[in-house]
PDB file of C-alpha atoms in Angstrom:
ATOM      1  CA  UNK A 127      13.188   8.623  18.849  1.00  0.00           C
ATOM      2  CA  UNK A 128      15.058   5.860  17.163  1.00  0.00           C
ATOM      3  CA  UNK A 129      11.602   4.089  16.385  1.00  0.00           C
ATOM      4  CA  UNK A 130      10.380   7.369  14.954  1.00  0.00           C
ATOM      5  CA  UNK A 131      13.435   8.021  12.540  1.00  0.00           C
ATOM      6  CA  UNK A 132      13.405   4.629  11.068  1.00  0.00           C
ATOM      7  CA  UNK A 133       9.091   4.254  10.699  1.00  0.00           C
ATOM      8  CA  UNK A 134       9.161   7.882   9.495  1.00  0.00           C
ATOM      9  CA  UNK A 135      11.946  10.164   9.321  1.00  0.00           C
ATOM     10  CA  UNK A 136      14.347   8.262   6.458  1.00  0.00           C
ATOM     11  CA  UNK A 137      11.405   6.735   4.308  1.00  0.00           C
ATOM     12  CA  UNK A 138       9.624  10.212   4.212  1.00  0.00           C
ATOM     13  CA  UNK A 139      12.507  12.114   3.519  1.00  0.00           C
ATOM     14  CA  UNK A 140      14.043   9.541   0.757  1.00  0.00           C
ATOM     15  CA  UNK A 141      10.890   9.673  -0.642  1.00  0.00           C
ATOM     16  CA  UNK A 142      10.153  13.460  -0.584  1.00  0.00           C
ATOM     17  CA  UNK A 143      14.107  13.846  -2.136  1.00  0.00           C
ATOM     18  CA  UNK A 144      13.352  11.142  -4.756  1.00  0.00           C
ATOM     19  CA  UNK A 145      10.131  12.423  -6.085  1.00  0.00           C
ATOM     20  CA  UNK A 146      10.284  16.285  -5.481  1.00  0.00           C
ATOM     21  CA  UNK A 147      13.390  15.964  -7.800  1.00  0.00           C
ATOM     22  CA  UNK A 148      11.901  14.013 -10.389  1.00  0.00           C
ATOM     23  CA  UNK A 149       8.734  16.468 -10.554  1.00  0.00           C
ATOM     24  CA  UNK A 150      11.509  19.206 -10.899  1.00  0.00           C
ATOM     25  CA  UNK A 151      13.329  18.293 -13.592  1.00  0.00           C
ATOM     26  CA  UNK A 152      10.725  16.309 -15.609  1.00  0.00           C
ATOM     27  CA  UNK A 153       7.794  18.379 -16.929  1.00  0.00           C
ATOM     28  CA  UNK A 154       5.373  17.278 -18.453  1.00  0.00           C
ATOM     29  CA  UNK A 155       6.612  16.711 -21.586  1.00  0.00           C
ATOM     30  CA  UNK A 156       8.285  13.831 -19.701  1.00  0.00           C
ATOM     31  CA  UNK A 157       5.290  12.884 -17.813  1.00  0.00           C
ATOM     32  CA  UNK A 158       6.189   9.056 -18.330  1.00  0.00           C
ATOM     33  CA  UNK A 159       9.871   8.751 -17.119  1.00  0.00           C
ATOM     34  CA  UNK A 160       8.826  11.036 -13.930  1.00  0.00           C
ATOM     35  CA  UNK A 161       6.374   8.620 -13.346  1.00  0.00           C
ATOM     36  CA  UNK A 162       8.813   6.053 -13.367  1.00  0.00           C
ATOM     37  CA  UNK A 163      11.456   7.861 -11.540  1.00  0.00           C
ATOM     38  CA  UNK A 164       8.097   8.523  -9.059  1.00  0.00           C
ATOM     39  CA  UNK A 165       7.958   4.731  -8.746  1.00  0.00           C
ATOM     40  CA  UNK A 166      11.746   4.313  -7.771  1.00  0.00           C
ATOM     41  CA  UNK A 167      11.012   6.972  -4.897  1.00  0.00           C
ATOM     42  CA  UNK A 168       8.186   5.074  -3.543  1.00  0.00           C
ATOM     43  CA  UNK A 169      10.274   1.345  -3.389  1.00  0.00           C
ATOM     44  CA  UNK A 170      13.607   3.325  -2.365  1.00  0.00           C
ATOM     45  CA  UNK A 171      11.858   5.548   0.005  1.00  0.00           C
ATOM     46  CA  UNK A 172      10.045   1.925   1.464  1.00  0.00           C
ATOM     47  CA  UNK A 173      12.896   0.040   1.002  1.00  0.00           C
ATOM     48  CA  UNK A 174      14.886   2.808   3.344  1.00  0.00           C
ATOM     49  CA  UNK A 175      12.362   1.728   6.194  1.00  0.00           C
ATOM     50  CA  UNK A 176      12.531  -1.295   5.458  1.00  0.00           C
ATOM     51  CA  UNK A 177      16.243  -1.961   6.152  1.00  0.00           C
ATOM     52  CA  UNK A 178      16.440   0.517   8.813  1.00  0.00           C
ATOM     53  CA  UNK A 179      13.787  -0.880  10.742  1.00  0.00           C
ATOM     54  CA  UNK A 180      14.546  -5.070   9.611  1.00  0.00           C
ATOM     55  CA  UNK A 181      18.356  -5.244  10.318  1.00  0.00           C
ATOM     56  CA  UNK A 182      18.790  -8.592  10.553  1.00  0.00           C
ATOM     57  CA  UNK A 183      17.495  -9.709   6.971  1.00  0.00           C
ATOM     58  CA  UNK A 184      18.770 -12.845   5.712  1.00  0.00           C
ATOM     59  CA  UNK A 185      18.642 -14.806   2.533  1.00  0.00           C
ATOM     60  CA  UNK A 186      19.523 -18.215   3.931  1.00  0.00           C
ATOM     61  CA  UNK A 187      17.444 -17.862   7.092  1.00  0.00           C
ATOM     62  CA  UNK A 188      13.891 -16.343   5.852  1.00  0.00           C
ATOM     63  CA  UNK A 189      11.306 -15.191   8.608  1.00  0.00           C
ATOM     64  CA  UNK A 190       8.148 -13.899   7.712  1.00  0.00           C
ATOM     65  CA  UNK A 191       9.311  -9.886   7.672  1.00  0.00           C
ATOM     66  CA  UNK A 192      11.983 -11.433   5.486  1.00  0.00           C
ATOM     67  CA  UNK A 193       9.578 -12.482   2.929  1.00  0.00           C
ATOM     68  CA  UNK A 194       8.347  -9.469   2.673  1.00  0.00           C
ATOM     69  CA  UNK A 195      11.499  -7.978   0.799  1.00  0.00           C
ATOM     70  CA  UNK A 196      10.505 -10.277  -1.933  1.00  0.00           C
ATOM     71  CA  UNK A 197       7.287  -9.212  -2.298  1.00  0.00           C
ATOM     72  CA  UNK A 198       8.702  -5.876  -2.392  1.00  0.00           C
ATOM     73  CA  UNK A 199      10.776  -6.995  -5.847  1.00  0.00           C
ATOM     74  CA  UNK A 200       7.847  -8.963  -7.474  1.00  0.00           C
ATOM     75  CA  UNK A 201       5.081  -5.733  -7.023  1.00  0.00           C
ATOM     76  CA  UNK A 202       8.390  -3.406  -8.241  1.00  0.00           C
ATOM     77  CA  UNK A 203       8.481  -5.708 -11.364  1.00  0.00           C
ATOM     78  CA  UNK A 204       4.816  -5.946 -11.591  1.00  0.00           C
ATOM     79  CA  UNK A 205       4.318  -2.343 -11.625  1.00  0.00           C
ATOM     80  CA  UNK A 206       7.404  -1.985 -14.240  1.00  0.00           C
ATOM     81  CA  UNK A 207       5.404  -4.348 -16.838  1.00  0.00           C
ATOM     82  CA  UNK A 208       2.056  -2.063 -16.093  1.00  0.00           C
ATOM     83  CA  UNK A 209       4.322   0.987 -17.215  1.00  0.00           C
ATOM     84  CA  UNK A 210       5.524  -0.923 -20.400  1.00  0.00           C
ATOM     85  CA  UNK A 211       2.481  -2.921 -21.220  1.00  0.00           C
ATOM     86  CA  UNK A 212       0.092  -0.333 -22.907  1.00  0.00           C
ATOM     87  CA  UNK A 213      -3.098  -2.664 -23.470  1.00  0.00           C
ATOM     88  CA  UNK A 214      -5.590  -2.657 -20.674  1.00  0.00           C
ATOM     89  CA  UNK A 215      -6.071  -6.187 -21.233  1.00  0.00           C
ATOM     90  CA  UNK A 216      -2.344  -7.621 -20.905  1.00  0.00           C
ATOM     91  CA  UNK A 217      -2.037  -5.234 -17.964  1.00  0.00           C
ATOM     92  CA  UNK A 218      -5.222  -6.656 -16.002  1.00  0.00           C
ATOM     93  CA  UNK A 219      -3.523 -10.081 -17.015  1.00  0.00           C
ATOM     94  CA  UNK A 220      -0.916  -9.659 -14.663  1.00  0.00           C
ATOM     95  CA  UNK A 221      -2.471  -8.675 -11.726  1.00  0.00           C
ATOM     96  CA  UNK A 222      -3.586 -12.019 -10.690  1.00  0.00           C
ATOM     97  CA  UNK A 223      -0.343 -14.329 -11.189  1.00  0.00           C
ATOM     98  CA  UNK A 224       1.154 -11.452  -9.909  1.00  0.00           C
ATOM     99  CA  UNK A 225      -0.951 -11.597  -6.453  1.00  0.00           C
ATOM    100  CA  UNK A 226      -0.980 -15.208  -6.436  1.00  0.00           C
ATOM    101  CA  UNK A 227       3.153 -15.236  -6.282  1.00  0.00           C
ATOM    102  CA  UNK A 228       3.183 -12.680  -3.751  1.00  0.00           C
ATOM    103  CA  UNK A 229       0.636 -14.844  -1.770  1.00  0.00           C
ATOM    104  CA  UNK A 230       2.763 -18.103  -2.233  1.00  0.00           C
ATOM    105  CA  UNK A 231       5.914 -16.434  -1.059  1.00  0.00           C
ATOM    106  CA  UNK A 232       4.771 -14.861   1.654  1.00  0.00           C
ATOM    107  CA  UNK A 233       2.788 -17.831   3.073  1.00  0.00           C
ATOM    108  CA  UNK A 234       4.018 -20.895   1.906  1.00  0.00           C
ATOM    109  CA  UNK A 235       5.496 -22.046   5.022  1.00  0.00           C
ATOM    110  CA  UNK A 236       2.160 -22.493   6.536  1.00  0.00           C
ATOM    111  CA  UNK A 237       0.513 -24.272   3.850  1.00  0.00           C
ATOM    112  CA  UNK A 238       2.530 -27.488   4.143  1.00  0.00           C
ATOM    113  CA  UNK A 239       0.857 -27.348   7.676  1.00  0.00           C
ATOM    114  CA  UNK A 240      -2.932 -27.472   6.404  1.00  0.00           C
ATOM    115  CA  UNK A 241      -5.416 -29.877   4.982  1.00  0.00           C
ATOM    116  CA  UNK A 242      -5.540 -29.107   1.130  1.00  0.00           C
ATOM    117  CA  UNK A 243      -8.943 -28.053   1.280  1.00  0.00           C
ATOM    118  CA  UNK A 244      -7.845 -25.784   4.149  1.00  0.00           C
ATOM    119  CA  UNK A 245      -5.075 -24.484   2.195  1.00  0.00           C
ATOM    120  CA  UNK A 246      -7.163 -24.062  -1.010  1.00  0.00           C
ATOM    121  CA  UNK A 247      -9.897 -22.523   0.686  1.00  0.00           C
ATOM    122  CA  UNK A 248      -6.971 -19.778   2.538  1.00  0.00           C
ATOM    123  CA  UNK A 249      -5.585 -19.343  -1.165  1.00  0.00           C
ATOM    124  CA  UNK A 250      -8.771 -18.540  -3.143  1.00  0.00           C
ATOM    125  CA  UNK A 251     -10.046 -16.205  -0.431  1.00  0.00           C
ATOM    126  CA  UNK A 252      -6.999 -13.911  -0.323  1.00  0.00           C
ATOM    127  CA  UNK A 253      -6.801 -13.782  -3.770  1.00  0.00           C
ATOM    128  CA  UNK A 254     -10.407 -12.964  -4.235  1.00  0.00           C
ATOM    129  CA  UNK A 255     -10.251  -9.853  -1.502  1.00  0.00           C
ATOM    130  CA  UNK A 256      -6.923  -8.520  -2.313  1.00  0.00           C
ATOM    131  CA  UNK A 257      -7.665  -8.938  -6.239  1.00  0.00           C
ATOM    132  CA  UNK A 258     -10.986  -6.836  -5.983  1.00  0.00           C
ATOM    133  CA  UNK A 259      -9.201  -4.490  -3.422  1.00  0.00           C
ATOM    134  CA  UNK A 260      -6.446  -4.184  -6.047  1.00  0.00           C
ATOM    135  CA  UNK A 261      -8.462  -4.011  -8.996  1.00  0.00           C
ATOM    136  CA  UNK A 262     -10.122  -0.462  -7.537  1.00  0.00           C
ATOM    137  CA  UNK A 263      -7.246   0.815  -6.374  1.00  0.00           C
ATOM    138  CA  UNK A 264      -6.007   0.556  -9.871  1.00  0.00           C
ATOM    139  CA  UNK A 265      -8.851   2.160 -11.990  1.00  0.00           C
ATOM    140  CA  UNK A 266      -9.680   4.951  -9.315  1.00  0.00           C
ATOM    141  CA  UNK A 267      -5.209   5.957  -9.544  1.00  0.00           C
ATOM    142  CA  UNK A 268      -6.131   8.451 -12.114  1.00  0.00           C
ATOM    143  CA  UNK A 269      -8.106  10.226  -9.313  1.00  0.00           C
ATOM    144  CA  UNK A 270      -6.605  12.909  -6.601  1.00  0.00           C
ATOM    145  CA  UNK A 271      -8.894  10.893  -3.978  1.00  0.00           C
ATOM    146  CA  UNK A 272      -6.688   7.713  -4.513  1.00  0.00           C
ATOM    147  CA  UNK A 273      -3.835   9.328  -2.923  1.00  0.00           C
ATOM    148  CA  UNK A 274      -5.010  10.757   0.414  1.00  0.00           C
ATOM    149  CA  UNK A 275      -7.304   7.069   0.791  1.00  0.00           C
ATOM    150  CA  UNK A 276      -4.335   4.924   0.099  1.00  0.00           C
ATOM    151  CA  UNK A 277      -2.366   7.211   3.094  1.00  0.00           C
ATOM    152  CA  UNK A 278      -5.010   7.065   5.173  1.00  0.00           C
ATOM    153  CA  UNK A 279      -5.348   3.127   4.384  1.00  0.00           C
ATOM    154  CA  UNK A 280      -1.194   2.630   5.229  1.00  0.00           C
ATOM    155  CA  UNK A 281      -1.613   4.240   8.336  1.00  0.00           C
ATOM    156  CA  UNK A 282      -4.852   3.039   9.286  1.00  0.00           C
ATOM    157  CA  UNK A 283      -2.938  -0.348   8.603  1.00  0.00           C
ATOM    158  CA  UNK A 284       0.130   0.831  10.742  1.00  0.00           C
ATOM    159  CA  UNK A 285      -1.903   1.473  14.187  1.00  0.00           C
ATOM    160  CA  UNK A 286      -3.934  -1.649  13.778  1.00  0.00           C
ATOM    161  CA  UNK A 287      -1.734  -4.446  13.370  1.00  0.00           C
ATOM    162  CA  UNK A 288       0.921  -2.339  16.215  1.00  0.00           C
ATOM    163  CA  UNK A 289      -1.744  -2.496  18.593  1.00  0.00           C
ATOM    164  CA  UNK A 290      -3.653  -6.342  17.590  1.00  0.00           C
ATOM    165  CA  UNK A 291      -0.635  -8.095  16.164  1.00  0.00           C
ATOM    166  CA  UNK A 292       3.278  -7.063  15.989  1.00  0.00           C
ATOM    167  CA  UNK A 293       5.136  -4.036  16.259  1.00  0.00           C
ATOM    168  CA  UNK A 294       7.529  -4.981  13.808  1.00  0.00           C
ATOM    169  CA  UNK A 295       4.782  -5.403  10.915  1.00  0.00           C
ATOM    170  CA  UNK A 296       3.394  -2.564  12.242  1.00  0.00           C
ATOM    171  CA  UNK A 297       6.301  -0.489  11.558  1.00  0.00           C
ATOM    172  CA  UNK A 298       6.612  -1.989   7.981  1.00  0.00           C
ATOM    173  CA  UNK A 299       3.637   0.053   7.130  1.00  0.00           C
ATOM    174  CA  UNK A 300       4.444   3.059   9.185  1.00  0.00           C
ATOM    175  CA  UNK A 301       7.321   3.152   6.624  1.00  0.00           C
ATOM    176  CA  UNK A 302       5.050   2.237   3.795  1.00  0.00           C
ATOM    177  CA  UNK A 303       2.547   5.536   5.146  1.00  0.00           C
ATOM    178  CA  UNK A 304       5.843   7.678   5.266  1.00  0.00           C
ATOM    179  CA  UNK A 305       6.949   6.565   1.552  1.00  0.00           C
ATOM    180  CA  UNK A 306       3.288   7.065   0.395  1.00  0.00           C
ATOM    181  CA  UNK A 307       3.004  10.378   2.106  1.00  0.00           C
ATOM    182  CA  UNK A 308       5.649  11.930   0.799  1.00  0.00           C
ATOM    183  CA  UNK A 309       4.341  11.949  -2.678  1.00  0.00           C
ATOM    184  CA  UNK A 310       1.428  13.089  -0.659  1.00  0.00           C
ATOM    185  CA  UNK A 311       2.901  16.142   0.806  1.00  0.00           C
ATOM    186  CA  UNK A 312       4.022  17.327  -2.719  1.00  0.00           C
ATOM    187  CA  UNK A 313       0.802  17.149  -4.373  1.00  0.00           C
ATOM    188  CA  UNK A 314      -0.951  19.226  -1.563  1.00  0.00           C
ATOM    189  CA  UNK A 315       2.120  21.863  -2.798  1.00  0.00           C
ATOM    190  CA  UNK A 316       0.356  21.988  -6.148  1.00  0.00           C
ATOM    191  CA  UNK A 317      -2.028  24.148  -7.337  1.00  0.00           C
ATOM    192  CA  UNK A 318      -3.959  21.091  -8.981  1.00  0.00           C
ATOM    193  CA  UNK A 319      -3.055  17.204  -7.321  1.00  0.00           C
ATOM    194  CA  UNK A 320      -1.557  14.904  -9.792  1.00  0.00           C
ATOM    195  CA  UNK A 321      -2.472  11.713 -10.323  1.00  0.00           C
ATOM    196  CA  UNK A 322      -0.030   8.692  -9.249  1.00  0.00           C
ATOM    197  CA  UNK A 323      -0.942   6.744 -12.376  1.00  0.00           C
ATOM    198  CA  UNK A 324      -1.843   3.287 -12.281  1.00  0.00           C
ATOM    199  CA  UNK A 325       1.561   1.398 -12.270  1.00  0.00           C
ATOM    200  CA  UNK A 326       2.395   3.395  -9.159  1.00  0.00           C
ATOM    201  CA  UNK A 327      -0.568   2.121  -7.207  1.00  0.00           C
ATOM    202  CA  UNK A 328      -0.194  -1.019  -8.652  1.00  0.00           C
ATOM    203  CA  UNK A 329       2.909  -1.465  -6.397  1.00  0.00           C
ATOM    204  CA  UNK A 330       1.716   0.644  -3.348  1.00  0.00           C
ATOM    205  CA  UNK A 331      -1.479  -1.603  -3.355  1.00  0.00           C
ATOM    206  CA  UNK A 332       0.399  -5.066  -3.746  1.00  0.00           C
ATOM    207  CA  UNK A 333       2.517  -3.949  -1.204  1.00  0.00           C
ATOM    208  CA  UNK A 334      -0.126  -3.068   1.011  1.00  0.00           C
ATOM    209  CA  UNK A 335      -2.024  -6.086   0.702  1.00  0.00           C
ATOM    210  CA  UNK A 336       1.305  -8.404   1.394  1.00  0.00           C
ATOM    211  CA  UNK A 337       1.237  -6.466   5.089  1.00  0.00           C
ATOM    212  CA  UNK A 338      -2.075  -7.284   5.697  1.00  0.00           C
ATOM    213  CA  UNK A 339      -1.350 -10.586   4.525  1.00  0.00           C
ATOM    214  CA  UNK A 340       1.448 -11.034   6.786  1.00  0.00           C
ATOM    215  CA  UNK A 341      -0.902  -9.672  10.007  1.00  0.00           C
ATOM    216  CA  UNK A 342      -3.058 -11.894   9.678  1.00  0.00           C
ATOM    217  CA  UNK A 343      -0.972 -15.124   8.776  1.00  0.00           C
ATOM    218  CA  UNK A 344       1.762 -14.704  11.473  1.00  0.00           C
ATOM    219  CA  UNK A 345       0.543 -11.985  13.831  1.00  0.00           C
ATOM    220  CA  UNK A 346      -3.449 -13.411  13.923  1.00  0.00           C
ATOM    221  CA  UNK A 347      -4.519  -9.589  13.185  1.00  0.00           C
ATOM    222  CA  UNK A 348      -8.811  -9.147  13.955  1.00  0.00           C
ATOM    223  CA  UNK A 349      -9.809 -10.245  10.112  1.00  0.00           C
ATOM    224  CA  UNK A 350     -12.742  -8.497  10.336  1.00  0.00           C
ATOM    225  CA  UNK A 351     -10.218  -5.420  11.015  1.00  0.00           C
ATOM    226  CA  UNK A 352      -8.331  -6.224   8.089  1.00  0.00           C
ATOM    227  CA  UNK A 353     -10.988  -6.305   5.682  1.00  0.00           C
ATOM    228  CA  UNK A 354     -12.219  -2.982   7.170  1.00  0.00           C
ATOM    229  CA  UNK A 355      -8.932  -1.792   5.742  1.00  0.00           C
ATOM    230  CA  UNK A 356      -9.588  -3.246   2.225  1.00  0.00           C
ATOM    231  CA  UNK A 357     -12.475  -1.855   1.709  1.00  0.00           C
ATOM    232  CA  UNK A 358     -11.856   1.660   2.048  1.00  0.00           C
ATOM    233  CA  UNK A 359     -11.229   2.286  -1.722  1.00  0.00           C
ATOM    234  CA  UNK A 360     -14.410   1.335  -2.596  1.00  0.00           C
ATOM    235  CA  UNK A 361     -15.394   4.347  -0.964  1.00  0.00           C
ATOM    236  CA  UNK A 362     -14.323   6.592  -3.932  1.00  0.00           C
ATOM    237  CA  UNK A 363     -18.114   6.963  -4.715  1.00  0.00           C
ATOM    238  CA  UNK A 364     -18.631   8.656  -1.931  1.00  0.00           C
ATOM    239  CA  UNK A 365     -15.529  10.417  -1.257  1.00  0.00           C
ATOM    240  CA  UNK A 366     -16.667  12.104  -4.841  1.00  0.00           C
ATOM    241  CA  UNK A 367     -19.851  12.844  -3.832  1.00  0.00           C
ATOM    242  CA  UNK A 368     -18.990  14.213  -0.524  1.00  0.00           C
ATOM    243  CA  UNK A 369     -16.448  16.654  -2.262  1.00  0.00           C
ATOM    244  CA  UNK A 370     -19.329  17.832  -5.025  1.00  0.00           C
ATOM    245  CA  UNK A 371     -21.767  18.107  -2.364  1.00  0.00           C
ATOM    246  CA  UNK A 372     -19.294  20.365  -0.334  1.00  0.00           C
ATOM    247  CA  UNK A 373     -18.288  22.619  -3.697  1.00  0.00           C
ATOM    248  CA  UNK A 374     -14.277  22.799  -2.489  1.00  0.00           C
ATOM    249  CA  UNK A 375     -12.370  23.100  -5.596  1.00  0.00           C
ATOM    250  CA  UNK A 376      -9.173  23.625  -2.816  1.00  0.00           C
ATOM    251  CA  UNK A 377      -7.036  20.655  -3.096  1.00  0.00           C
ATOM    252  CA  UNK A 378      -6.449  20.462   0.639  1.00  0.00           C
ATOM    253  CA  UNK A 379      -9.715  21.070   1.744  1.00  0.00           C
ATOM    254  CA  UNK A 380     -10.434  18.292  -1.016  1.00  0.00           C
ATOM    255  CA  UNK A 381      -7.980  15.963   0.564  1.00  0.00           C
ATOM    256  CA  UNK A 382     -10.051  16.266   4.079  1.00  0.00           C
ATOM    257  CA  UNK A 383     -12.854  15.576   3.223  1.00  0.00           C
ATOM    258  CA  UNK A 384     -11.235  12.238   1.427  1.00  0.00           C
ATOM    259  CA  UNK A 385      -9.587  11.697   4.667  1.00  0.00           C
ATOM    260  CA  UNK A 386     -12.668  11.973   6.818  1.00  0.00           C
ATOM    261  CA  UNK A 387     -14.513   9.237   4.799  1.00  0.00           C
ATOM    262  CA  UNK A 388     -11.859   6.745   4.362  1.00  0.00           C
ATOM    263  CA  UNK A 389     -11.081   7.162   7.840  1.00  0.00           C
ATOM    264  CA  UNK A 390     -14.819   5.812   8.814  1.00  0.00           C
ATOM    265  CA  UNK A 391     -13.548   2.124   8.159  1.00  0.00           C
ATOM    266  CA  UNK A 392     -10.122   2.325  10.351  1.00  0.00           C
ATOM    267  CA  UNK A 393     -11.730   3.856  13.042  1.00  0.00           C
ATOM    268  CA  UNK A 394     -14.476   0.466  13.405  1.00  0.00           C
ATOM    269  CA  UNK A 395     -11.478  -1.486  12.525  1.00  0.00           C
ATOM    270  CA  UNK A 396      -9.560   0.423  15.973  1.00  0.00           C
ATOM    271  CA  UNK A 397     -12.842  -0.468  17.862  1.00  0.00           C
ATOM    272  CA  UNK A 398     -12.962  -3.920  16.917  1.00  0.00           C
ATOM    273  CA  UNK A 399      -8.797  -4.338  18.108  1.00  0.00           C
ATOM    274  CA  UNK A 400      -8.649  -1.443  21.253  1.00  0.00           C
ATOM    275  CA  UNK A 401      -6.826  -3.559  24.037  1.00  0.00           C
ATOM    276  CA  UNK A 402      -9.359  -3.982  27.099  1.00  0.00           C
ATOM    277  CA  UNK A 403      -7.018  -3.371  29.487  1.00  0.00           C
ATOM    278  CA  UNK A 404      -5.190  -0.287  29.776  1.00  0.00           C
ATOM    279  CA  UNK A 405      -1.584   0.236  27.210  1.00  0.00           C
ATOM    280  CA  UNK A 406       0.195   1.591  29.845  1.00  0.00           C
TER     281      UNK A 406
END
């Protein structure tokens, strides 16, 4: 039960409390704070998880779940300057330094272990994949579909690297799925789904990508599993065709047939990582 309450219970109900009240007392002609105060309940309703599930963080001591508090600040400051920084161009600017200091801090103790054309090679190809992963994430936001892929991304995520890799990162994005799916609850409460806007998913996606990160650098996660898992928003093509084919203008029934096609990629990715032997 305990594992439950901290993966789920506390960073779904911050986040449900954080959000529900900012979509109650800002309307729409205050569309732009709630979307900050939206952004605080994702990283509090995370952050909840986080602590509740990590107890033994230390700043003088870092381990690799440790590292991943700091990613936590850079994608909350990331997504901050999105909100702020109106021009498309200064805002696509920052996604890449942005990724690349997420990448350093999270990995940098292993680097000083490699060749340099080792390390080079690890650098450039997790900043090409999370970039591009990123970069759709970002322009599909504006989109209902965004929301129910990115959940079923998180959890996808969450049952993967529990079963291939480490519990403990595992559980970092059960809490991430719980924070995520509480703004997801809400919308399916609305008689149209709002968007999350695209400094929102700017820090859900960083933050997503620094878990995978972390699977595969210190838990040695399937790759190919991984990747399965970053490419599911560049199914929004066919998520949208799906949904026109099918003629449901019902946001829930909308939201399953998202969830049916992004969940196409996590269930090869739980083929590729089922355990041969038996869990019990």
């Amino acid at each position: 039960m305990g594992l439950i309450n901290t993966t789920v219970i506390y960073p779904l109900l911050t986040a449900l409390v954080l959000i529900g009240s900012a979509r109650a007392l800002w309307k729409d002609q205050w569309a732009t704070t709630r979307l900050y105060l939206v952004g605080i309940g994702l990283s509090f309703g995370f952050l909840v998880g986080y602590f509740s599930i990590h107890q033994g963080f230390s700043a003088s001591h870092i381990n690799s779940v440790d590292r991943l508090f700091f990613a936590v600040s850079i994608a909350g400051l990331t997504a901050f300057l999105f909100h702020i920084w109106i021009t498309r161009l200064r805002r696509y600017l920052l996604m890449p330094p942005a990724t690349f200091i997420i990448l350093y801090v999270l990995i940098s103790p292993l680097l000083f272990r490699l060749q340099l054309a080792e390390a080079v090679g690890f650098i450039l190809g997790t900043l090409l994949i999370w970039t591009a992963s990123g970069m759709v994430w970002t322009k599909i936001s504006h989109s209902h579909i965004s929301n129910t892929s990115y959940v079923v991304a998180a959890l996808g995520s969450a049952i993967i690297i529990s079963l291939d890799g480490s519990l403990l990162i595992g559980q970092m994005a059960g809490a991430l799925t719980a924070a995520a799916g509480g703004w997801w609850l809400l919308n399916q409460t609305q008689k149209r789904h709002e968007p999350l806007g695209k400094a929102n998913m700017v820090f859900l996606q960083l933050l997503l990508g620094a878990i995978l990160t972390l699977a595969y650098f210190y838990a040695e996660v399937n790759l190919i599993a991984l990747l399965l898992i970053a490419f599911i928003p560049f199914l929004y093509p066919v998520c949208q065709r799906a949904i026109a084919i099918s003629g449901t203008t019902a946001p829930l029934l909308q939201s399953i047939v998202t969830g049916m096609i992004s969940s196409i990629p996590v269930l090869m990715a739980l083929w590729l990582v089922w355990p041969e032997q038996s869990l019990y």
